[in-house]
Tab-separated table of C-alpha atoms in Angstrom:
chain	number	residue	atom	x	y	z
N	1	UNK	CA	-4.663	-21.568	-21.210
N	2	UNK	CA	-4.075	-24.526	-19.002
N	3	UNK	CA	-2.144	-24.547	-15.782
N	4	UNK	CA	0.637	-26.543	-17.431
N	5	UNK	CA	1.069	-23.805	-20.023
N	6	UNK	CA	1.395	-21.138	-17.336
N	7	UNK	CA	3.847	-23.213	-15.318
N	8	UNK	CA	5.916	-24.038	-18.390
N	9	UNK	CA	6.015	-20.393	-19.444
N	10	UNK	CA	7.009	-19.404	-15.922
N	11	UNK	CA	9.876	-21.891	-15.967
N	12	UNK	CA	10.952	-20.811	-19.466
N	13	UNK	CA	11.185	-17.235	-18.198
N	14	UNK	CA	14.333	-17.997	-16.287
N	15	UNK	CA	15.587	-16.933	-12.876
N	16	UNK	CA	14.039	-13.438	-12.918
N	17	UNK	CA	10.581	-14.973	-12.808
N	18	UNK	CA	10.955	-15.832	-9.112
N	19	UNK	CA	11.452	-12.230	-7.925
N	20	UNK	CA	8.633	-11.185	-10.265
N	21	UNK	CA	6.393	-13.815	-8.684
N	22	UNK	CA	7.303	-12.526	-5.225
N	23	UNK	CA	6.521	-8.964	-6.325
N	24	UNK	CA	3.146	-10.021	-7.714
N	25	UNK	CA	2.235	-11.848	-4.495
N	26	UNK	CA	3.244	-8.892	-2.296
N	27	UNK	CA	1.430	-6.424	-4.569
N	28	UNK	CA	-1.718	-8.558	-4.517
N	29	UNK	CA	-1.672	-8.762	-0.714
N	30	UNK	CA	-1.165	-4.994	-0.372
N	31	UNK	CA	-3.900	-4.230	-2.922
N	32	UNK	CA	-6.386	-6.487	-1.115
N	33	UNK	CA	-5.450	-4.955	2.260
N	34	UNK	CA	-5.888	-1.400	0.981
N	35	UNK	CA	-9.186	-2.214	-0.767
N	36	UNK	CA	-10.524	-3.747	2.433
N	37	UNK	CA	-9.512	-0.596	4.326
N	38	UNK	CA	-11.354	1.597	1.842
N	39	UNK	CA	-14.462	-0.587	1.909
N	40	UNK	CA	-14.483	-0.430	5.720
N	41	UNK	CA	-14.573	3.367	5.779
N	42	UNK	CA	-17.512	4.482	7.878
N	43	UNK	CA	-20.442	6.327	6.390
N	44	UNK	CA	-21.145	9.877	7.453
N	45	UNK	CA	-23.785	8.681	9.908
N	46	UNK	CA	-21.426	6.068	11.396
N	47	UNK	CA	-18.691	8.684	11.745
N	48	UNK	CA	-21.102	11.067	13.496
N	49	UNK	CA	-22.192	8.304	15.888
N	50	UNK	CA	-18.553	7.420	16.616
N	51	UNK	CA	-17.737	11.083	17.289
N	52	UNK	CA	-20.675	11.335	19.710
N	53	UNK	CA	-19.514	8.150	21.443
N	54	UNK	CA	-15.976	9.491	21.836
N	55	UNK	CA	-17.302	12.832	23.124
N	56	UNK	CA	-19.372	11.087	25.781
N	57	UNK	CA	-16.385	8.970	26.834
N	58	UNK	CA	-14.261	12.127	27.104
N	59	UNK	CA	-16.948	13.815	29.269
N	60	UNK	CA	-17.513	10.803	31.516
N	61	UNK	CA	-14.049	9.244	31.793
N	62	UNK	CA	-11.667	11.968	30.657
N	63	UNK	CA	-8.685	11.574	28.382
N	64	UNK	CA	-7.499	8.343	29.982
N	65	UNK	CA	-10.843	6.691	29.224
N	66	UNK	CA	-10.672	7.893	25.627
N	67	UNK	CA	-7.118	6.613	25.230
N	68	UNK	CA	-8.171	3.226	26.585
N	69	UNK	CA	-11.118	3.202	24.184
N	70	UNK	CA	-8.829	3.995	21.224
N	71	UNK	CA	-6.436	1.211	22.214
N	72	UNK	CA	-9.246	-1.343	22.411
N	73	UNK	CA	-10.756	-0.427	19.040
N	74	UNK	CA	-9.338	-0.162	15.550
N	75	UNK	CA	-10.238	1.648	12.369
N	76	UNK	CA	-9.498	4.929	10.733
N	77	UNK	CA	-11.638	7.009	13.096
N	78	UNK	CA	-9.947	5.661	16.222
N	79	UNK	CA	-6.577	6.317	14.601
N	80	UNK	CA	-7.554	9.895	13.728
N	81	UNK	CA	-9.148	10.567	17.130
N	82	UNK	CA	-6.054	9.244	18.924
N	83	UNK	CA	-3.814	11.497	16.808
N	84	UNK	CA	-6.072	14.463	17.540
N	85	UNK	CA	-6.046	13.820	21.277
N	86	UNK	CA	-2.274	13.436	21.320
N	87	UNK	CA	-1.755	16.684	19.379
N	88	UNK	CA	-4.319	18.496	21.523
N	89	UNK	CA	-2.387	17.486	24.647
N	90	UNK	CA	0.777	18.870	23.056
N	91	UNK	CA	-0.948	22.133	22.206
N	92	UNK	CA	-2.213	22.459	25.783
N	93	UNK	CA	1.313	21.882	27.122
N	94	UNK	CA	2.610	24.541	24.708
N	95	UNK	CA	0.028	26.991	26.132
N	96	UNK	CA	-1.292	27.928	22.713
N	97	UNK	CA	-3.842	30.708	23.154
N	98	UNK	CA	-4.800	31.584	19.582
N	99	UNK	CA	-7.983	29.566	19.005
N	100	UNK	CA	-7.780	29.836	15.212
N	101	UNK	CA	-4.165	28.613	15.285
N	102	UNK	CA	-5.144	25.626	17.475
N	103	UNK	CA	-8.125	24.879	15.234
N	104	UNK	CA	-5.991	24.960	12.086
N	105	UNK	CA	-3.352	22.758	13.729
N	106	UNK	CA	-5.978	20.164	14.676
N	107	UNK	CA	-7.457	20.194	11.158
N	108	UNK	CA	-3.985	19.565	9.749
N	109	UNK	CA	-3.417	16.698	12.201
N	110	UNK	CA	-6.767	15.176	11.226
N	111	UNK	CA	-5.941	15.281	7.510
N	112	UNK	CA	-2.446	13.874	8.020
N	113	UNK	CA	-3.657	11.068	10.292
N	114	UNK	CA	-6.374	10.036	7.834
N	115	UNK	CA	-3.961	10.045	4.904
N	116	UNK	CA	-1.371	8.166	6.939
N	117	UNK	CA	-3.866	5.454	7.906
N	118	UNK	CA	-5.330	5.039	4.433
N	119	UNK	CA	-1.998	5.404	2.630
N	120	UNK	CA	-0.150	2.697	4.519
N	121	UNK	CA	1.820	0.330	2.322
N	122	UNK	CA	1.331	2.446	-0.808
N	123	UNK	CA	5.091	2.988	-0.980
N	124	UNK	CA	5.479	-0.773	-1.324
N	125	UNK	CA	3.111	-0.721	-4.303
N	126	UNK	CA	5.009	2.160	-5.875
N	127	UNK	CA	8.303	0.360	-5.417
N	128	UNK	CA	6.972	-2.855	-6.932
N	129	UNK	CA	5.458	-0.894	-9.802
N	130	UNK	CA	8.851	0.609	-10.615
N	131	UNK	CA	10.965	-2.492	-9.985
N	132	UNK	CA	8.867	-5.044	-11.887
N	133	UNK	CA	9.545	-3.702	-15.395
N	134	UNK	CA	13.213	-3.317	-14.488
N	135	UNK	CA	13.358	-6.934	-13.369
N	136	UNK	CA	11.609	-7.893	-16.605
N	137	UNK	CA	14.211	-5.911	-18.527
N	138	UNK	CA	16.996	-7.666	-16.643
N	139	UNK	CA	15.405	-10.994	-17.573
N	140	UNK	CA	15.270	-9.789	-21.171
N	141	UNK	CA	18.977	-9.039	-21.124
N	142	UNK	CA	19.745	-12.426	-19.567
N	143	UNK	CA	17.620	-14.102	-22.251
N	144	UNK	CA	19.352	-12.185	-25.042
N	145	UNK	CA	22.739	-13.126	-23.627
N	146	UNK	CA	21.614	-16.764	-23.717
N	147	UNK	CA	20.416	-16.303	-27.312
N	148	UNK	CA	23.702	-14.799	-28.447
N	149	UNK	CA	25.612	-17.473	-26.568
N	150	UNK	CA	23.597	-20.102	-28.464
N	151	UNK	CA	24.428	-18.351	-31.741
N	152	UNK	CA	28.101	-18.349	-30.818
N	153	UNK	CA	28.059	-22.064	-30.056
N	154	UNK	CA	25.741	-23.380	-32.774
N	155	UNK	CA	26.255	-20.820	-35.486
N	156	UNK	CA	23.825	-18.317	-36.964
N	157	UNK	CA	22.099	-20.880	-39.154
N	158	UNK	CA	20.231	-22.677	-36.323
N	159	UNK	CA	17.122	-20.716	-35.265
N	160	UNK	CA	16.142	-23.345	-32.676
N	161	UNK	CA	19.320	-22.597	-30.744
N	162	UNK	CA	18.352	-18.926	-30.484
N	163	UNK	CA	14.645	-19.459	-29.779
N	164	UNK	CA	14.999	-20.421	-26.095
N	165	UNK	CA	16.920	-17.257	-25.236
N	166	UNK	CA	14.512	-15.019	-27.137
N	167	UNK	CA	11.542	-16.782	-25.534
N	168	UNK	CA	13.036	-16.183	-22.089
N	169	UNK	CA	13.605	-12.535	-22.963
N	170	UNK	CA	10.033	-11.969	-24.099
N	171	UNK	CA	8.452	-13.881	-21.210
N	172	UNK	CA	10.276	-11.856	-18.559
N	173	UNK	CA	9.490	-8.575	-20.303
N	174	UNK	CA	5.807	-9.450	-20.476
N	175	UNK	CA	5.795	-10.705	-16.891
N	176	UNK	CA	7.395	-7.518	-15.602
N	177	UNK	CA	4.718	-5.460	-17.341
N	178	UNK	CA	1.925	-7.775	-16.186
N	179	UNK	CA	3.015	-7.185	-12.590
N	180	UNK	CA	3.734	-3.457	-12.975
N	181	UNK	CA	0.650	-2.205	-14.804
N	182	UNK	CA	-2.047	-3.205	-12.282
N	183	UNK	CA	0.275	-2.367	-9.398
N	184	UNK	CA	0.769	1.187	-10.649
N	185	UNK	CA	-2.953	1.573	-11.346
N	186	UNK	CA	-3.817	0.592	-7.770
N	187	UNK	CA	-0.971	2.697	-6.396
N	188	UNK	CA	-2.395	5.794	-8.071
């Protein structure tokens, strides 16, 4: 397939191809961003070293030093540690005395913070995955309307008059699925 073929097919697809193109670009950017986040996850040894570093900062500089450290650095561990410290402060202010309750609360905060950091933008992928086939279907309907309009104007005996509308219908359907399928796979 040459570039001219792809461009010509895109243009034959009609007006719904532009929103589908936008969806594919956004989905690609989100997928790359999320993959980079997953590939940057620290190993167990790196996480242990980071935890030791944060513990020493807490001992030497207190909470304010740790907060400053979290603000200067990025990554999932800093995000989780900052969420933990914030929730711990809240628990101290609430005068929680049950150690097991505090421990369970902090475990829950850790899980939620990690999922929140790693799951960012996944709703956008889910939305694109649902909308793309619908936009393709709308393009199909527009193409079929054009085909039937051509039949009405030229008569049923001219297949060339109908071909452009049917081509548009099939191109947008295929394009919607081409955008949706990988988007949904990466969303899952």
